[in-house]
Coordinates of C-alpha atoms and ligand atoms in Angstrom, one line a residue:
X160 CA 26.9 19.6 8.7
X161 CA 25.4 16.3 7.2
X162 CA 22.8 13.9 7.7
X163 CA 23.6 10.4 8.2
X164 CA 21.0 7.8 6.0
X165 CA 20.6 4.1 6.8
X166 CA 19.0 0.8 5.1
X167 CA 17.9 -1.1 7.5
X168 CA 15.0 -2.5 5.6
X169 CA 13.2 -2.4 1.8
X170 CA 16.9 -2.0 0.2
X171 CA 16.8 -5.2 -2.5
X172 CA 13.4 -6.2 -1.2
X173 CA 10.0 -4.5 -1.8
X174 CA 8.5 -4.9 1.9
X175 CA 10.0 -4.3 5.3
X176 CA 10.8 -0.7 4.9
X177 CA 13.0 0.6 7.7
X178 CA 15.1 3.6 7.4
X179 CA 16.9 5.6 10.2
X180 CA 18.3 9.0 9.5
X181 CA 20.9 10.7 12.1
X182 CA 21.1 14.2 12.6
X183 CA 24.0 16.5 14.4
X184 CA 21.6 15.8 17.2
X185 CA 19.0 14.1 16.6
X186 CA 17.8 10.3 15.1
X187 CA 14.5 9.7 13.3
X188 CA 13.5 6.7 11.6
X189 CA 11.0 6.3 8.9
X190 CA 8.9 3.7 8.2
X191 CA 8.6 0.5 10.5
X192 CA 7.1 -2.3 7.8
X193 CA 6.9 -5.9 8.1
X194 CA 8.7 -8.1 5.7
X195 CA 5.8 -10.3 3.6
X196 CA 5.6 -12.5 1.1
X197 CA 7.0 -16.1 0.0
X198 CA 10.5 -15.1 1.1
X199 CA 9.2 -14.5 4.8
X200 CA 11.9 -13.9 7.0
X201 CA 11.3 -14.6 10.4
X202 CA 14.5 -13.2 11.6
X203 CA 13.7 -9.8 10.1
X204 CA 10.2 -9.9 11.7
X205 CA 11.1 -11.3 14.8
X206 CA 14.4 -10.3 15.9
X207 CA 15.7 -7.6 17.1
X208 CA 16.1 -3.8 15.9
X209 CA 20.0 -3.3 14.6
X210 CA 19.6 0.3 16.8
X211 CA 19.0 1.0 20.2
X212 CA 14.8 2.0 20.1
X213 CA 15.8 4.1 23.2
X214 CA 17.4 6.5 21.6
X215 CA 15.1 7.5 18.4
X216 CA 13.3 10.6 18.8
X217 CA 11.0 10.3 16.4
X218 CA 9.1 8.2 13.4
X219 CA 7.8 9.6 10.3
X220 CA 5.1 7.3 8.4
X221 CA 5.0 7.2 4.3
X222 CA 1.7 5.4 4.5
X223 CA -0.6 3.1 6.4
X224 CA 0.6 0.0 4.0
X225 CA 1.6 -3.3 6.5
X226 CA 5.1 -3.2 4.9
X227 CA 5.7 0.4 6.1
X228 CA 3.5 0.2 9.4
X229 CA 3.7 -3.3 10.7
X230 CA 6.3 -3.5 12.9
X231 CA 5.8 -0.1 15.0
X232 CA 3.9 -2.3 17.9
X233 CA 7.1 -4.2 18.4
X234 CA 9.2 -0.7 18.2
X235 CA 6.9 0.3 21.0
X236 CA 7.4 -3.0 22.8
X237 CA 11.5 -2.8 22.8
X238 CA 10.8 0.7 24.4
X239 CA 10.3 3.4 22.1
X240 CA 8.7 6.0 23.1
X241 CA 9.1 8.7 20.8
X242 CA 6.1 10.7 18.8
X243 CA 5.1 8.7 15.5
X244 CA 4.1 11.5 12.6
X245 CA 1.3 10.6 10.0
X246 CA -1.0 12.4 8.0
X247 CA -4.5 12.0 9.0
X248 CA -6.1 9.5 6.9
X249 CA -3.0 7.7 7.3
X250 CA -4.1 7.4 11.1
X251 CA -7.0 6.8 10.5
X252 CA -6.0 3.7 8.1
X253 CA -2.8 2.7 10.1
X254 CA -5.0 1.9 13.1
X255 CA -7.7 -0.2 11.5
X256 CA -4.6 -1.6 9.9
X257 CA -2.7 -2.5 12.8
X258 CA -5.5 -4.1 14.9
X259 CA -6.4 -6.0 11.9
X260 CA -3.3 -7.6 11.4
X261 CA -2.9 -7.9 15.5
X262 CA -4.6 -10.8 15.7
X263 CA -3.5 -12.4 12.6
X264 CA 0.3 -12.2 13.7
X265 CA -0.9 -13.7 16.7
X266 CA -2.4 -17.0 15.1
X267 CA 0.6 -17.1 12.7
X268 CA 3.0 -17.1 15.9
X269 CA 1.0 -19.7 17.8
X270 CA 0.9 -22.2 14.5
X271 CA 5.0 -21.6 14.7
X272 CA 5.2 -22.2 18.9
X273 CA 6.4 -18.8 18.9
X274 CA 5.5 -15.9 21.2
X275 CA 3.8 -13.3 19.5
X276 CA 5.3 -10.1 18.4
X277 CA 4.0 -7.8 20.5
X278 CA 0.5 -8.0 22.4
X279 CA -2.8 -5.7 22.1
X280 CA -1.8 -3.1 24.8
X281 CA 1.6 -2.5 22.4
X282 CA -1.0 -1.2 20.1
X283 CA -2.6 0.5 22.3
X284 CA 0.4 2.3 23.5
X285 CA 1.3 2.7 19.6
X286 CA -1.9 4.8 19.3
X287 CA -1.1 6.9 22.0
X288 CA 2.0 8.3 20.3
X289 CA 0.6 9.4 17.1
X290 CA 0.7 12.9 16.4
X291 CA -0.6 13.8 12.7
X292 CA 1.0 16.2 10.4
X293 CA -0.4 17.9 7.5
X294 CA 1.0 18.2 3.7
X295 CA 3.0 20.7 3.6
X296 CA 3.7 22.1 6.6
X297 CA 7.6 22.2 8.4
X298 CA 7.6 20.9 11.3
X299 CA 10.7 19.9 13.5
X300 CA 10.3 16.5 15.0
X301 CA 13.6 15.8 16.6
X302 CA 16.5 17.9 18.2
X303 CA 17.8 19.9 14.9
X304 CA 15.6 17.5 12.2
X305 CA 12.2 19.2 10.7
X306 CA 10.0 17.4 8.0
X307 CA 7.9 18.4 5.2
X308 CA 5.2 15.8 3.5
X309 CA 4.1 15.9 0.0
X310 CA 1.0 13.9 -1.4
X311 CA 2.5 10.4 -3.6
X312 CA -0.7 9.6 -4.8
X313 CA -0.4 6.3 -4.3
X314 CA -3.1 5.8 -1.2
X315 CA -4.9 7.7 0.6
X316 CA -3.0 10.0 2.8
X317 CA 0.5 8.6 1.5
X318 CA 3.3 11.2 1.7
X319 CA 7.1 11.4 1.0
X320 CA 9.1 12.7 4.3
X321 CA 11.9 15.4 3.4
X322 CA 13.9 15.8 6.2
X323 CA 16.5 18.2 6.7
X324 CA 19.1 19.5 9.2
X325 CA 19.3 23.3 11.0
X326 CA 21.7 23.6 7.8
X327 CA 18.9 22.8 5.0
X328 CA 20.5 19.8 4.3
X329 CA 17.8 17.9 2.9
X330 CA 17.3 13.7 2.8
X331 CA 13.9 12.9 0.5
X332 CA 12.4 9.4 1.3
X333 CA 9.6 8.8 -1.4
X334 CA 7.6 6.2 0.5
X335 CA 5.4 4.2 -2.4
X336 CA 5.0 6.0 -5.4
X337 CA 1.5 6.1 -6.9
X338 CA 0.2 5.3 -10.5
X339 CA -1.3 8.7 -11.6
X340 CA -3.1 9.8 -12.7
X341 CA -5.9 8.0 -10.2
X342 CA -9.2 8.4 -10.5
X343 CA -9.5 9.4 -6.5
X344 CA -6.0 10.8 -5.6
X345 CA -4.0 13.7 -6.7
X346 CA -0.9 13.1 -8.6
X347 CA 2.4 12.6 -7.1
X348 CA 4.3 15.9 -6.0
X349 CA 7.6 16.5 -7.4
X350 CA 11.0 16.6 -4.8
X351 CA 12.8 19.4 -5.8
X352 CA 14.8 20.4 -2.8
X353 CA 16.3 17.1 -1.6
X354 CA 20.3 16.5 -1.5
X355 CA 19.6 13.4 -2.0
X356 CA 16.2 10.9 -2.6
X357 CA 15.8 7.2 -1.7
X358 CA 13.0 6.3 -4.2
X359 CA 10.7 3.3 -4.7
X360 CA 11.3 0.8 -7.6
X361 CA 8.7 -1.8 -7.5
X362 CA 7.8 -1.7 -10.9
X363 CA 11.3 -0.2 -11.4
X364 CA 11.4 -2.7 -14.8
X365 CA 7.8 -3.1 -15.6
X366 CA 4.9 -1.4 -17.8
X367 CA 1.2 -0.8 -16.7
X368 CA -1.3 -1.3 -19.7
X369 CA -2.7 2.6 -20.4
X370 CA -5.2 3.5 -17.7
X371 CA -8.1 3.8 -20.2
X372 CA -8.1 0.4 -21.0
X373 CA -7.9 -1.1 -17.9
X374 CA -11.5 0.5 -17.2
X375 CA -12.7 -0.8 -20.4
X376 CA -11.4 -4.2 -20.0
X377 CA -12.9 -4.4 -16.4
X378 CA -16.4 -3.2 -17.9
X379 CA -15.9 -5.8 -20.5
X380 CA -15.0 -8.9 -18.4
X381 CA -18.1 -8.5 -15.3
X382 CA -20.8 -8.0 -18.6
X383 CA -19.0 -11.1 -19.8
X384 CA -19.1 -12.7 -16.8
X385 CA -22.8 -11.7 -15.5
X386 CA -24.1 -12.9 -18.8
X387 CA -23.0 -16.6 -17.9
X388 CA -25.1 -16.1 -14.8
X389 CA -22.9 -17.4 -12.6
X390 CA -21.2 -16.0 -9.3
X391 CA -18.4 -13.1 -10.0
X392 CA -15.8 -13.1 -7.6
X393 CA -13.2 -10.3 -6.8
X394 CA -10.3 -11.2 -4.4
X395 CA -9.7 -7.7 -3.6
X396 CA -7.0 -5.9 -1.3
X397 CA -8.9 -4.1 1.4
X398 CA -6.9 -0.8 1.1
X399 CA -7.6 1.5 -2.1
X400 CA -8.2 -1.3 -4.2
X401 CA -11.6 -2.0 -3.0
X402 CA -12.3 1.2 -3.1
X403 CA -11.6 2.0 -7.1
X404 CA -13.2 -1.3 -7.8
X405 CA -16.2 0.1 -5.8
X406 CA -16.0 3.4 -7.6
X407 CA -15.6 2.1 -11.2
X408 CA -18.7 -0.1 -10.1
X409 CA -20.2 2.7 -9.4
X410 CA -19.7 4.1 -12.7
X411 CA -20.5 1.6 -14.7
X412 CA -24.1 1.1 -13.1
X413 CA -25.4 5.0 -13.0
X414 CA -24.0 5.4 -16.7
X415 CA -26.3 1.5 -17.3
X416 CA -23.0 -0.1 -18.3
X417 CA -23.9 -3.1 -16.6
X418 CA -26.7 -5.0 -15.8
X419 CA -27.5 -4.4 -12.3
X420 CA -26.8 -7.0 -10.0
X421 CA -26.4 -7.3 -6.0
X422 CA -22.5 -6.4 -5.4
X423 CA -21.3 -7.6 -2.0
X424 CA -18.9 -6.0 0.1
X425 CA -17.9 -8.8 2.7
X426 CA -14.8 -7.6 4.3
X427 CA -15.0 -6.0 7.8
X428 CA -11.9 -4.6 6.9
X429 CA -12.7 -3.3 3.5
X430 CA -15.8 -1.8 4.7
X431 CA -13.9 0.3 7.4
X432 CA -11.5 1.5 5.6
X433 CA -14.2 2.3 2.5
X434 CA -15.7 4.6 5.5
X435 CA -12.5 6.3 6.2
X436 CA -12.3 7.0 2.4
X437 CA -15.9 8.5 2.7
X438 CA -14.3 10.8 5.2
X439 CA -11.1 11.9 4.3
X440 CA -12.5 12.0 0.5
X441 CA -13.8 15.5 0.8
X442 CA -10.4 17.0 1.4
X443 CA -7.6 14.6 0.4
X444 CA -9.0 13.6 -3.4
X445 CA -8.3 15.3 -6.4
X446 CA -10.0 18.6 -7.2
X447 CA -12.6 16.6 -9.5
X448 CA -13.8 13.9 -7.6
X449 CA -13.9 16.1 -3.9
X450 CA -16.5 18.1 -6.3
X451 CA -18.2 14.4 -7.5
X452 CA -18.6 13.5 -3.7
X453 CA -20.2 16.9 -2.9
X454 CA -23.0 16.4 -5.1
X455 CA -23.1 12.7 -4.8
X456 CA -24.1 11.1 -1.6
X457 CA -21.1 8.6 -1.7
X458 CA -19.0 7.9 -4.9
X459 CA -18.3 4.5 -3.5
X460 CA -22.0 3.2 -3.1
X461 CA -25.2 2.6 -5.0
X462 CA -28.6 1.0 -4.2
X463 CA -28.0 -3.0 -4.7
X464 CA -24.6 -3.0 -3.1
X465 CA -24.6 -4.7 0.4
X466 CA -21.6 -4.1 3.0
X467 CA -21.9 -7.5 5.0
X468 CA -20.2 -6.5 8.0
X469 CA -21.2 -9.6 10.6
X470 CA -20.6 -13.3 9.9
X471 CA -24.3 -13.5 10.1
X472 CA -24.7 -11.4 7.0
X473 CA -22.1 -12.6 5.5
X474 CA -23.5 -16.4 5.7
X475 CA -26.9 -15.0 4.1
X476 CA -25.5 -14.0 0.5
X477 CA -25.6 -17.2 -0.5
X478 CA -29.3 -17.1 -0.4
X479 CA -29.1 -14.3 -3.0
X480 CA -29.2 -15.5 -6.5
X481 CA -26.7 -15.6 -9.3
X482 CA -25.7 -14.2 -10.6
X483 CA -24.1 -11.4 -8.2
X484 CA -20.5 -10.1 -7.4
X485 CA -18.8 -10.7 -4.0
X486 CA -15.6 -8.4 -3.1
X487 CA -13.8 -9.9 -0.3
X488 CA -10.3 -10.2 1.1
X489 CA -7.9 -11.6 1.3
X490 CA -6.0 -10.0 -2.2
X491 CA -3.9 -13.6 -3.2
X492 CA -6.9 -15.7 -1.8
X493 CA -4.8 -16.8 1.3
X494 CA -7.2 -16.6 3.7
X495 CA -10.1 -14.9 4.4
X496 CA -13.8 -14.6 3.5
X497 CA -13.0 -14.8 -0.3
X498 CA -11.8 -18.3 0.3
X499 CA -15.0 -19.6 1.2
X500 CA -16.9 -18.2 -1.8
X501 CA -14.3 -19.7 -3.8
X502 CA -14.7 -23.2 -2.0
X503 CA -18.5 -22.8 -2.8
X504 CA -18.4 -21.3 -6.0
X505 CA -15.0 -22.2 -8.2
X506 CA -16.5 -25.9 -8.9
X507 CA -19.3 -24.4 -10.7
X508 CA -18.1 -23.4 -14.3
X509 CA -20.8 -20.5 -14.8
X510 CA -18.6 -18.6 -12.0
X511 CA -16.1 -16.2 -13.2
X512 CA -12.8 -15.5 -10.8
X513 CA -11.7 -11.9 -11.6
X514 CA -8.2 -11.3 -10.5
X515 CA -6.8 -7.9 -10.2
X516 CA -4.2 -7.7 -8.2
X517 CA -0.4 -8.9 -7.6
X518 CA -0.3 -12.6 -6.7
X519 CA 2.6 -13.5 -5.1
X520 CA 4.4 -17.2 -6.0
X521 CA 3.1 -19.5 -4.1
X522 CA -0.3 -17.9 -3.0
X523 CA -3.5 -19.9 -4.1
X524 CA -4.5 -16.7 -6.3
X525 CA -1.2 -17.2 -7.9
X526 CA -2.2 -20.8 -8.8
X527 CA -5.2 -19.9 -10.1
X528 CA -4.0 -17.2 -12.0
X529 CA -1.5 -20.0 -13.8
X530 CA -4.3 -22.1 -14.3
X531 CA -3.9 -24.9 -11.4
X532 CA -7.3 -26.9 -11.8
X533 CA -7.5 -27.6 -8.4
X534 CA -6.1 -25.5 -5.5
X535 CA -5.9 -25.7 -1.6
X536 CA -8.2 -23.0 0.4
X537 CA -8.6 -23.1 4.0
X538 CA -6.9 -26.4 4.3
X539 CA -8.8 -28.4 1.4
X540 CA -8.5 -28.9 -2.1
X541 CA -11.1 -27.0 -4.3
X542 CA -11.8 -28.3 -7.9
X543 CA -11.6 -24.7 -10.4
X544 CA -14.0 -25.3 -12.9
X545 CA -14.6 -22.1 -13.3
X546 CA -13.3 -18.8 -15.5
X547 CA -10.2 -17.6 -14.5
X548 CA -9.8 -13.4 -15.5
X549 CA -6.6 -11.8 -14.8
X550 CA -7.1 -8.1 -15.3
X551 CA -3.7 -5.7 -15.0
X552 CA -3.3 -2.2 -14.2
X553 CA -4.4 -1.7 -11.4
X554 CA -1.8 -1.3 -9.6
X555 CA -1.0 1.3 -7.2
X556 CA 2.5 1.8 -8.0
X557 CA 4.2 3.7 -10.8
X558 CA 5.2 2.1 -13.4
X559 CA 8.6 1.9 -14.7
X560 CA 8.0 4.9 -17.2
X561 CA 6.3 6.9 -14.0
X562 CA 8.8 6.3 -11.7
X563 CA 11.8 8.1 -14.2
X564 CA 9.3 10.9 -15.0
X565 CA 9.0 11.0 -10.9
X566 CA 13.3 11.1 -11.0
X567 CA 13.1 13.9 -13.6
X568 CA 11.1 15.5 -11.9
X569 CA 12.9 15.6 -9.1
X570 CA 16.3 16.8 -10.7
X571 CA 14.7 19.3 -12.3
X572 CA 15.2 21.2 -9.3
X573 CA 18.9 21.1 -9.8
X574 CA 20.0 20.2 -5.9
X575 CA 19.5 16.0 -6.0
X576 CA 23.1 15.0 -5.9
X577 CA 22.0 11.4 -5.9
X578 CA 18.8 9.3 -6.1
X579 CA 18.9 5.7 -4.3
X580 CA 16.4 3.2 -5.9
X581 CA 15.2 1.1 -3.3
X582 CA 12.2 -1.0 -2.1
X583 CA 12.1 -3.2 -4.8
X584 CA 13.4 -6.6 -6.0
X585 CA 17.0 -6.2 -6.9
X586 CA 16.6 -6.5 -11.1
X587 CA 14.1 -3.6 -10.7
X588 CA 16.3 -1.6 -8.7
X589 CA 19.0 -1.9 -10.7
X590 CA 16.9 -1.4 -14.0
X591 CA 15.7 2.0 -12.2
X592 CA 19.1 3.3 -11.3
X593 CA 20.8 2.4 -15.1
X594 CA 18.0 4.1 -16.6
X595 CA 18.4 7.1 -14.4
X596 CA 22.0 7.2 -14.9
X597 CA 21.5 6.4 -18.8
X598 CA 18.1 8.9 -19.4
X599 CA 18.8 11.6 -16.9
X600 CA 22.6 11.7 -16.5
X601 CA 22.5 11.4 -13.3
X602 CA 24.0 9.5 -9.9
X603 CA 21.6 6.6 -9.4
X604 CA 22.9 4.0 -6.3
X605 CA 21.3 0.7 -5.3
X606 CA 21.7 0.4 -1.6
X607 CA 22.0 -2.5 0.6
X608 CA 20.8 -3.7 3.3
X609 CA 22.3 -2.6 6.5
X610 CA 24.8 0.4 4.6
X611 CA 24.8 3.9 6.0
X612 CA 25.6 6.8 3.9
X613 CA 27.0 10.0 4.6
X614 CA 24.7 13.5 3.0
X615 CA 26.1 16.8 2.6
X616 CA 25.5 20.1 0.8
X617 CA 28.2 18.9 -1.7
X618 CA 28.5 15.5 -1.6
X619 CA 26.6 11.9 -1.4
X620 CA 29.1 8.9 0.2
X621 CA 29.6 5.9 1.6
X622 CA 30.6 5.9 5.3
Ligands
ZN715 ZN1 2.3 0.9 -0.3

């Protein structure tokens, strides 16, 4: 018996992820992501799936992330109609996810005179096909194909699918793999009992500075940038990165750290998904901070911190006096309510910009962050006048050193025949897999796009 693996998307590129494993007698697919980024493709967003969406049985979700999630409304559109397996919180996320970025697609394909790629009642439909799935627990999702999740630590509800065949063959898909230790999340579970892994490698050839000092260093840069009295912004994505900076925020205020300010939340978004945080916290953290939420009200708020949910509200912080922190989306500035704070406030050199996330070439954060003086946000140029603070770390990736540990992990269990380093940039993937091969000893592959490979009890190869 053997289980049949395909890359049809996130091999040689770190979004899109799209895999589709084939059974004796069954065929499952995991993760339906949207390609993003300054190499859009339109092609691979808008054309058509390279398998007939008819015949799937089933889809497995890694996590709620766009670039795993994003295209399962289209999937549903082309006429799947097969259960879609999550874990809870990634429901939960996936769905304020998916509407979110609905109506967005939907302006982007009207600017391009396209149709757009699926309509409202797709996502409807999409909703009605979810079925959620614990950690740890077997379950068979497809004729002859069960799956197990394990916790990745890398958002909230994320989970690597291991899925194997009525004769225990076993295919290990790692989804994004998180930067533990976190200070909310577990640490990433170990794969021992896969025949063979398809691993992330985003930061496949990259180090994260050491997790202490990147708390330090944000503590150090907002009393910096408070004491010039000026407007601190934080271009923030709205999905777990909000949510630390609202936590270490936290931190930093009941422990008098920092002088206490008003900090604005102003992302409808980011507020949501903070609320399915406050939910799922309880049961889905690490042992630690489930006990810090039980005696705290919330770990993610404190008195002078205002969620600014209507454009109404939103429009009234600027009555509020510097100086104060704003959190908003969008991440890379592209859009958004964070672009126009930064309209308002980036002429005024007492404002501090604190960036602390990946900025992709080409976005306006990414200028910023390579010190353009002027920059265009909605449309018009905006003079930067003022402090520019790129804090790294953050990140909720391994890092290069985490993802081999993650590898050794896994062949520690004496059964991975081969480990494919995928959804990354090529140079990191490649990195990944020498150093596997060089460090570990053992059988590291970088796929591409579009290959199917052939899994067995004994063997690993190209079909
Ligand atoms: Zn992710």
């Amino acid at each position: 018996m053997s289980l049949r693996l395909s890359f049809y998307g996130g091999a040689g590129k770190v979004t899109g992820s799209n895999f589709f494993i084939e059974g004796a007698r069954g065929k499952v697919l995991v993760d339906c992501g949207i390609e993003q980024g300054a190499d859009f493709c339109e092609a691979c967003t808008y054309g058509p799936f390279p398998y007939d969406v008819h015949t799937i049985d089933a889809l497995v979700l890694t996590h709620a992330h766009l670039d795993h999630v994003g295209r399962i409304p289209k999937l549903v559109k082309d006429g799947f109609r097969g259960k879609i397996f999550m874990t809870p919180p990634t429901k939960d996320i996936a769905e304020l996810i998916l509407r979110d970025s609905a109506s967005i697609l939907a302006q982007d394909a009207a600017r391009h005179g396209m149709a757009p790629l699926y309509e409202e009642q797709d996502v409807d439909t999409t909703f009605s096909l979810i079925e959620t799935l614990d950690y740890h627990t077997e379950k068979e999702v497809a004729p002859g194909l069960s799956v197990y999740l394990r916790n990745t630590g890398h958002i909230l509800g994320s989970a690597s699918v291991r899925m194997k065949d009525e004769e225990d063959v076993a295919v290990a898909l790692t989804g994004d793999i998180g930067n533990s230790p976190s200070p909310l999340l577990p640490d990433w579970e170990p794969i021992p009992d896969a025949d063979a892994i398809v691993m992330e490698s985003v930061y496949g050839d990259r180090l994260h500075p050491p997790q202490k000092e990147r708390v330090a260093l944000l503590r150090a840069t907002l009393k910096r940038a408070i004491s010039k009295g000026g407007a601190v912004l934080i271009p923030a994505f709205s999905l777990e990165r909000t949510q630390l900076m609202l936590y270490e925020l936290s931190n930093f205020f009941a422990a008098d750290e920092l002088s206490k300010v008003p900090v604005f939340l102003d992302s409808p978004l980011a507020i949501h998904v903070t609320a399915v945080y406050e939910k799922w916290g309880p049961t889905y953290f690490k042992s630690a901070t489930e006990e810090e939420m039980k005696r705290e009200k919330s770990i993610f708020e404190f008195p002078f911190l205002r969620q600014t949910l209507s454009r109404r509200e939103s429009e009234e912080i600027e009555k509020t006096p510097n100086p104060k922190i704003i959190i908003a989306g969008a991440g890379m500035s592209h859009g958004g309510r964070i672009g126009l704070w930064e309209a308002k406030y980036l002429p005024d050199p007492s404002t501090t910009l604190v960036i602390v996330g990946y900025q992709a070439p080409g976005s306006p954060g990414r200028r910023m962050a390579e010190g353009a003086s002027e920059v265009r946000l909605n449309g018009r140029g905006v003079r930067v006048r003022a402090k520019v603070e790129i804090l790294e770390g953050w990140s909720a990736h391994a890092d290069r050193d985490g993802l081999l540990r993650f590898a050794e992990a896994a062949l520690s269990g004496k059964r991975t025949k081969a480990i494919f380093t995928a959804i990354g940039e090529p140079a990191a993937e490649r990195f990944l897999a020498q150093r596997i091969h060089d460090y570990l000893g053992a059988r590291a592959i970088v796929p591409d796009i579009g290959q199917t490979w052939e899994i067995t009890k004994d063997s690993v190869k190209k079909i």
